[in-house]
Amino acid sequence: MTISPSPAPPQPIRMGDAYDPDCPTRQVLDRIGDKWAVLVLLTLTDGPVRFNDLRRRIGAISQKMLSQTLKSLERDGLVSRAAFATVPVTVEYALTPLAGGLIGILDQIARWAEHHVGDIMASRRAHDGNAPLPA
Amino acid sequence: MTISPSPAPPQPIRMGDAYDPDCPTRQVLDRIGDKWAVLVLLTLTDGPVRFNDLRRRIGAISQKMLSQTLKSLERDGLVSRAAFATVPVTVEYALTPLAGGLIGILDQIARWAEHHVGDIMASRRAHDGNAPLPA
DNA sequence: CCGTATCCGCATGGATACTG
DNA sequence: CAGTATCCATGCGGATACGG
């Protein structure tokens, strides 16, 4: 998608000719589009949470996905990991300040969604008309 | 993820216990996370564009994906389709007013991305340390 | 020109089992 | 408790060919 690199021009969004995986906006978009990453981020907004606790709170996530998601979030500097040498080891994950901005965006999305999802749903029903029965 | 249904409470975002595919925010998140949908939307910001023109402008998209993406966007009421019975048939796709809000959100994301992607990249480099050479 | 239909490789992600 | 490793089903998405 390729957004203008540094200065903010009059036009809201500029794009190049083709798909660019290295585009800054693409990176963020991919993060936001990541189902589990968003859930993890949201679950951490109340403060630090331990691995299995996180797992239980999210419920429908597998160990593999949670571990994988946390690692990538940590790599991106959005989540911090703190290990304590207790009897059974204790590990706490928390949001970094950088993640705050992302939460803010998610908040924007949530607000827009609540206002307009009704329109989208209505459009879907209208579009599907009345012949959805496949059997 | 399950955002609070109607009233906006003090907390920015509330969530239930588990993953909910029917959550309004989830729907929007999925759209935004959709690589091609975003590109198509952005490409249409300058006005109506025809199918193959769209294809050429985006470049790295297949017919299948473009067709599929346009259909789902139309179904959601984000894109409108107008067919003209010219000699070889002409079809123009355009953004609907509803899509304007989504573009606004994309703009927010783009702005945040440009400001903070540097931090993310730096974090990645720091995390990867210095042993990336795979060969 | 505007699509739809089919085939198929490849990555995503769940389930399970095992380790520090 | 906090993960890692492996196996495997599913589906996304590209390439290709054909129809309106």
CSV table of C-alpha atoms (C1' of nucleotides) in Angstrom, one decimal:
chain,number,residue,atom,x,y,z
A,1,MET,CA,0.0,0.0,0.0
A,2,THR,CA,2.9,2.4,0.6
A,3,ILE,CA,2.1,5.4,2.6
A,4,SER,CA,4.1,8.6,2.0
A,5,PRO,CA,7.3,7.9,4.0
A,6,SER,CA,7.9,10.9,6.2
A,7,PRO,CA,6.0,14.2,5.7
A,8,ALA,CA,2.2,14.3,6.0
A,9,PRO,CA,0.8,15.6,2.7
A,10,PRO,CA,-2.6,17.2,2.2
A,11,GLN,CA,-4.1,13.9,0.9
A,12,PRO,CA,-5.0,11.5,3.7
A,13,ILE,CA,-3.4,8.5,2.3
A,14,ARG,CA,-1.0,8.1,-0.6
A,15,MET,CA,-0.2,4.8,-2.2
A,16,GLY,CA,2.2,3.4,-4.8
A,17,ASP,CA,1.4,1.2,-7.7
A,18,ALA,CA,1.5,-2.2,-5.9
A,19,TYR,CA,1.3,-4.1,-2.8
A,20,ASP,CA,4.3,-3.4,-0.5
A,21,PRO,CA,4.8,-5.7,2.5
A,22,ASP,CA,7.4,-3.4,4.0
A,23,CYS,CA,5.0,-0.4,4.1
A,24,PRO,CA,4.8,0.9,7.7
A,25,THR,CA,1.0,0.9,7.6
A,26,ARG,CA,1.0,-2.6,6.3
A,27,GLN,CA,2.9,-3.8,9.3
A,28,VAL,CA,0.5,-2.2,11.7
A,29,LEU,CA,-2.5,-3.4,9.7
A,30,ASP,CA,-1.2,-6.9,9.8
A,31,ARG,CA,-0.9,-6.7,13.6
A,32,ILE,CA,-4.3,-5.4,14.0
A,33,GLY,CA,-5.7,-8.0,11.6
A,34,ASP,CA,-4.1,-10.6,13.8
A,35,LYS,CA,-7.0,-12.2,15.7
A,36,TRP,CA,-5.0,-13.4,18.6
A,37,ALA,CA,-2.6,-10.5,18.9
A,38,VAL,CA,-5.6,-8.1,19.4
A,39,LEU,CA,-7.2,-10.4,22.0
A,40,VAL,CA,-3.9,-10.7,23.9
A,41,LEU,CA,-3.3,-7.0,23.9
A,42,LEU,CA,-6.9,-6.3,25.1
A,43,THR,CA,-6.5,-8.9,27.9
A,44,LEU,CA,-3.4,-7.2,29.1
A,45,THR,CA,-5.0,-3.8,29.4
A,46,ASP,CA,-6.0,-4.4,33.1
A,47,GLY,CA,-2.3,-5.1,34.0
A,48,PRO,CA,0.2,-7.8,34.0
A,49,VAL,CA,-1.0,-11.4,33.5
A,50,ARG,CA,0.7,-14.7,33.7
A,51,PHE,CA,0.8,-17.2,30.8
A,52,ASN,CA,-1.7,-19.8,31.8
A,53,ASP,CA,-3.9,-17.1,33.3
A,54,LEU,CA,-3.9,-15.3,29.9
A,55,ARG,CA,-4.7,-18.7,28.3
A,56,ARG,CA,-7.7,-19.2,30.6
A,57,ARG,CA,-9.0,-15.6,30.1
A,58,ILE,CA,-8.9,-15.8,26.4
A,59,GLY,CA,-10.3,-19.3,26.5
A,60,ALA,CA,-10.3,-20.3,22.9
A,61,ILE,CA,-6.6,-20.0,22.2
A,62,SER,CA,-4.2,-22.9,22.0
A,63,GLN,CA,-0.8,-22.9,23.8
A,64,LYS,CA,1.0,-22.8,20.5
A,65,MET,CA,-0.8,-19.7,19.3
A,66,LEU,CA,-0.5,-17.9,22.7
A,67,SER,CA,3.2,-18.6,22.9
A,68,GLN,CA,3.7,-17.6,19.3
A,69,THR,CA,1.7,-14.4,19.6
A,70,LEU,CA,3.4,-13.3,22.8
A,71,LYS,CA,6.8,-13.8,21.2
A,72,SER,CA,6.0,-11.7,18.2
A,73,LEU,CA,4.4,-9.0,20.3
A,74,GLU,CA,7.5,-9.0,22.5
A,75,ARG,CA,9.7,-8.8,19.5
A,76,ASP,CA,7.8,-5.8,18.3
A,77,GLY,CA,8.2,-4.1,21.6
A,78,LEU,CA,4.4,-4.1,22.3
A,79,VAL,CA,4.6,-6.6,25.2
A,80,SER,CA,7.2,-7.1,28.0
A,81,ARG,CA,8.0,-10.3,29.6
A,82,ALA,CA,9.1,-10.7,33.3
A,83,ALA,CA,10.2,-14.0,34.8
A,84,PHE,CA,10.4,-14.6,38.5
A,85,ALA,CA,12.4,-17.5,39.9
A,86,THR,CA,9.7,-18.7,42.3
A,87,VAL,CA,9.2,-22.4,43.1
A,88,PRO,CA,7.3,-23.1,39.9
A,89,VAL,CA,8.6,-20.3,37.7
A,90,THR,CA,6.3,-17.3,37.3
A,91,VAL,CA,6.2,-15.3,34.1
A,92,GLU,CA,4.2,-12.1,33.7
A,93,TYR,CA,3.4,-10.4,30.5
A,94,ALA,CA,2.4,-6.7,30.3
A,95,LEU,CA,1.8,-4.0,27.8
A,96,THR,CA,4.6,-1.5,27.0
A,97,PRO,CA,3.9,2.2,26.5
A,98,LEU,CA,4.2,1.7,22.8
A,99,ALA,CA,1.2,-0.7,22.9
A,100,GLY,CA,-0.8,2.1,24.3
A,101,GLY,CA,-1.1,3.7,20.9
A,102,LEU,CA,-2.3,0.5,19.4
A,103,ILE,CA,-5.0,0.2,22.1
A,104,GLY,CA,-6.0,3.7,21.3
A,105,ILE,CA,-6.5,2.7,17.7
A,106,LEU,CA,-8.4,-0.4,18.6
A,107,ASP,CA,-10.6,1.9,20.7
A,108,GLN,CA,-11.3,4.0,17.6
A,109,ILE,CA,-12.2,1.0,15.6
A,110,ALA,CA,-14.4,-0.3,18.4
A,111,ARG,CA,-16.3,3.0,18.5
A,112,TRP,CA,-16.8,3.1,14.8
A,113,ALA,CA,-17.8,-0.5,14.7
A,114,GLU,CA,-20.5,0.0,17.3
A,115,HIS,CA,-21.9,2.9,15.3
A,116,HIS,CA,-21.9,1.3,11.9
A,117,VAL,CA,-21.9,-2.5,12.2
A,118,GLY,CA,-25.7,-2.2,12.0
A,119,ASP,CA,-25.4,-0.7,8.5
A,120,ILE,CA,-23.1,-3.5,7.4
A,121,MET,CA,-25.3,-6.2,8.8
A,122,ALA,CA,-28.3,-4.6,7.1
A,123,SER,CA,-26.5,-4.5,3.8
A,124,ARG,CA,-25.6,-8.1,4.1
A,125,ARG,CA,-29.1,-9.2,4.7
A,126,ALA,CA,-30.3,-7.0,1.9
A,127,HIS,CA,-27.7,-8.4,-0.4
A,128,ASP,CA,-28.3,-12.0,0.5
A,129,GLY,CA,-32.0,-11.2,-0.3
A,130,ASN,CA,-33.9,-14.3,0.6
A,131,ALA,CA,-32.5,-17.5,-0.9
A,132,PRO,CA,-29.8,-18.5,1.6
A,133,LEU,CA,-31.2,-22.0,2.1
A,134,PRO,CA,-28.5,-24.2,0.4
A,135,ALA,CA,-30.0,-27.6,1.2
B,1,MET,CA,-13.4,-10.0,21.8
B,2,THR,CA,-16.8,-8.7,22.6
B,3,ILE,CA,-17.0,-5.0,23.1
B,4,SER,CA,-19.6,-3.5,25.4
B,5,PRO,CA,-22.8,-3.6,23.2
B,6,SER,CA,-24.3,-0.1,23.3
B,7,PRO,CA,-23.3,2.4,26.0
B,8,ALA,CA,-19.7,3.7,26.2
B,9,PRO,CA,-18.4,3.0,29.7
B,10,PRO,CA,-15.5,4.6,31.4
B,11,GLN,CA,-13.1,1.8,30.4
B,12,PRO,CA,-12.0,2.2,26.7
B,13,ILE,CA,-12.7,-1.4,25.8
B,14,ARG,CA,-14.5,-4.2,27.6
B,15,MET,CA,-14.3,-7.8,26.6
B,16,GLY,CA,-16.0,-11.0,27.5
B,17,ASP,CA,-14.3,-14.3,28.5
B,18,ALA,CA,-13.6,-15.6,25.0
B,19,TYR,CA,-13.2,-15.1,21.4
B,20,ASP,CA,-16.5,-14.0,19.8
B,21,PRO,CA,-16.6,-14.0,15.9
B,22,ASP,CA,-19.9,-12.1,16.0
B,23,CYS,CA,-18.5,-9.2,17.9
B,24,PRO,CA,-19.0,-5.9,15.9
B,25,THR,CA,-15.4,-4.9,16.4
B,26,ARG,CA,-14.2,-8.3,15.3
B,27,GLN,CA,-16.1,-7.8,12.0
B,28,VAL,CA,-14.4,-4.5,11.3
B,29,LEU,CA,-11.1,-5.8,12.5
B,30,ASP,CA,-11.3,-8.7,10.0
B,31,ARG,CA,-12.1,-6.3,7.2
B,32,ILE,CA,-9.2,-4.1,8.1
B,33,GLY,CA,-6.9,-7.1,8.5
B,34,ASP,CA,-7.9,-8.1,5.0
B,35,LYS,CA,-4.9,-7.3,2.9
B,36,TRP,CA,-6.7,-6.9,-0.4
B,37,ALA,CA,-9.8,-5.2,0.9
B,38,VAL,CA,-7.7,-2.4,2.2
B,39,LEU,CA,-5.8,-2.0,-1.0
B,40,VAL,CA,-9.0,-2.0,-3.0
B,41,LEU,CA,-10.7,0.6,-0.7
B,42,LEU,CA,-7.6,2.8,-0.9
B,43,THR,CA,-7.5,2.5,-4.7
B,44,LEU,CA,-11.0,3.7,-5.0
B,45,THR,CA,-10.5,6.8,-2.9
B,46,ASP,CA,-9.8,8.8,-6.1
B,47,GLY,CA,-13.2,8.0,-7.6
B,48,PRO,CA,-14.9,5.1,-9.5
B,49,VAL,CA,-12.6,2.6,-11.2
B,50,ARG,CA,-13.3,-0.3,-13.6
B,51,PHE,CA,-12.4,-3.9,-12.9
B,52,ASN,CA,-9.4,-4.4,-15.0
B,53,ASP,CA,-8.2,-0.9,-14.2
B,54,LEU,CA,-8.4,-1.7,-10.6
B,55,ARG,CA,-6.5,-4.9,-11.3
B,56,ARG,CA,-3.7,-3.0,-13.1
B,57,ARG,CA,-3.5,-0.3,-10.4
B,58,ILE,CA,-3.1,-2.8,-7.6
B,59,GLY,CA,-0.8,-4.9,-9.7
B,60,ALA,CA,-0.1,-7.8,-7.4
B,61,ILE,CA,-3.7,-9.1,-7.1
B,62,SER,CA,-5.2,-12.0,-9.0
B,63,GLN,CA,-8.5,-11.9,-10.8
B,64,LYS,CA,-9.9,-14.3,-8.3
B,65,MET,CA,-9.0,-12.3,-5.3
B,66,LEU,CA,-10.1,-9.0,-6.8
B,67,SER,CA,-13.5,-10.4,-7.7
B,68,GLN,CA,-13.9,-12.1,-4.4
B,69,THR,CA,-12.8,-9.0,-2.5
B,70,LEU,CA,-15.1,-6.7,-4.4
B,71,LYS,CA,-18.1,-9.0,-3.9
B,72,SER,CA,-17.6,-9.1,-0.1
B,73,LEU,CA,-17.1,-5.4,0.0
B,74,GLU,CA,-20.3,-4.9,-2.0
B,75,ARG,CA,-22.1,-7.2,0.3
B,76,ASP,CA,-21.0,-5.2,3.3
B,77,GLY,CA,-22.2,-2.0,1.6
B,78,LEU,CA,-18.7,-0.5,1.4
B,79,VAL,CA,-18.4,-0.6,-2.3
B,80,SER,CA,-21.0,0.0,-5.0
B,81,ARG,CA,-21.1,-1.6,-8.4
B,82,ALA,CA,-22.5,0.0,-11.6
B,83,ALA,CA,-22.7,-1.8,-14.9
B,84,PHE,CA,-23.1,0.0,-18.2
B,85,ALA,CA,-24.3,-1.9,-21.3
B,86,THR,CA,-21.6,-0.6,-23.6
B,87,VAL,CA,-20.2,-2.7,-26.5
B,88,PRO,CA,-17.9,-4.6,-24.3
B,89,VAL,CA,-19.6,-4.2,-21.0
B,90,THR,CA,-18.3,-1.6,-18.6
B,91,VAL,CA,-18.4,-2.0,-14.8
B,92,GLU,CA,-17.4,0.7,-12.3
B,93,TYR,CA,-16.8,0.2,-8.7
B,94,ALA,CA,-16.9,3.1,-6.2
B,95,LEU,CA,-16.8,3.7,-2.4
B,96,THR,CA,-20.1,4.2,-0.6
B,97,PRO,CA,-20.5,6.8,2.1
B,98,LEU,CA,-20.2,4.1,4.7
B,99,ALA,CA,-16.7,3.3,3.5
B,100,GLY,CA,-15.7,6.8,4.3
B,101,GLY,CA,-15.5,6.0,7.9
B,102,LEU,CA,-13.3,3.0,7.3
B,103,ILE,CA,-11.0,5.2,5.2
B,104,GLY,CA,-10.9,7.6,8.2
B,105,ILE,CA,-9.8,4.8,10.4
B,106,LEU,CA,-7.2,3.6,7.9
B,107,ASP,CA,-5.9,7.2,8.0
B,108,GLN,CA,-5.6,7.1,11.8
B,109,ILE,CA,-3.7,3.8,11.5
B,110,ALA,CA,-1.4,5.2,8.8
B,111,ARG,CA,-0.6,8.2,10.9
B,112,TRP,CA,0.2,6.2,14.0
B,113,ALA,CA,2.2,3.8,11.9
B,114,GLU,CA,4.4,6.5,10.4
B,115,HIS,CA,5.1,7.8,13.9
B,116,HIS,CA,5.9,4.5,15.6
B,117,VAL,CA,7.0,2.0,13.1
B,118,GLY,CA,10.5,3.1,13.7
B,119,ASP,CA,10.2,2.0,17.4
B,120,ILE,CA,8.8,-1.4,16.3
B,121,MET,CA,11.6,-1.9,13.8
B,122,ALA,CA,14.2,-0.9,16.4
B,123,SER,CA,12.7,-3.3,18.8
B,124,ARG,CA,12.9,-6.1,16.3
B,125,ARG,CA,16.5,-5.4,15.5
B,126,ALA,CA,17.3,-5.3,19.2
B,127,HIS,CA,15.4,-8.5,19.9
B,128,ASP,CA,17.0,-10.3,17.0
B,129,GLY,CA,20.3,-9.3,18.5
B,130,ASN,CA,23.0,-10.2,16.0
B,131,ALA,CA,22.7,-13.6,14.6
B,132,PRO,CA,20.3,-13.4,11.8
B,133,LEU,CA,22.5,-14.9,9.2
B,134,PRO,CA,20.7,-18.2,8.4
B,135,ALA,CA,23.1,-19.6,5.7
C,1,DC,C1',-14.1,-6.5,-21.0
C,2,DC,C1',-15.9,-8.9,-16.9
C,3,DG,C1',-16.0,-12.2,-14.6
C,4,DT,C1',-16.7,-17.7,-12.8
C,5,DA,C1',-14.9,-22.5,-12.1
C,6,DT,C1',-11.3,-25.7,-11.1
C,7,DC,C1',-7.0,-27.4,-9.5
C,8,DC,C1',-3.5,-27.4,-6.3
C,9,DG,C1',0.6,-25.8,-3.3
C,10,DC,C1',1.5,-23.8,0.9
C,11,DA,C1',1.1,-21.6,5.2
C,12,DT,C1',-2.0,-21.2,9.3
C,13,DG,C1',-3.4,-23.0,13.3
C,14,DG,C1',-5.4,-26.8,16.4
C,15,DA,C1',-4.5,-31.2,19.1
C,16,DT,C1',-1.4,-33.7,21.5
C,17,DA,C1',2.7,-35.1,23.8
C,18,DC,C1',6.8,-34.0,26.1
C,19,DT,C1',10.6,-30.9,28.7
C,20,DG,C1',12.7,-27.4,32.2
D,1,DC,C1',3.8,-23.4,35.7
D,2,DA,C1',5.7,-22.1,31.3
D,3,DG,C1',6.7,-23.4,27.4
D,4,DT,C1',8.6,-26.4,22.9
D,5,DA,C1',8.1,-30.0,19.3
D,6,DT,C1',5.5,-32.7,16.1
D,7,DC,C1',1.7,-34.2,13.3
D,8,DC,C1',-2.0,-33.1,10.6
D,9,DA,C1',-6.6,-31.0,8.8
D,10,DT,C1',-8.3,-27.0,6.8
D,11,DG,C1',-8.5,-23.1,4.0
D,12,DC,C1',-6.4,-19.2,1.6
D,13,DG,C1',-4.8,-17.7,-2.4
D,14,DG,C1',-2.3,-18.1,-7.1
D,15,DA,C1',-2.4,-20.0,-11.9
D,16,DT,C1',-5.0,-21.4,-15.5
D,17,DA,C1',-8.9,-22.1,-18.4
D,18,DC,C1',-13.3,-21.1,-19.9
D,19,DG,C1',-18.1,-18.4,-20.3
D,20,DG,C1',-21.3,-14.0,-20.9
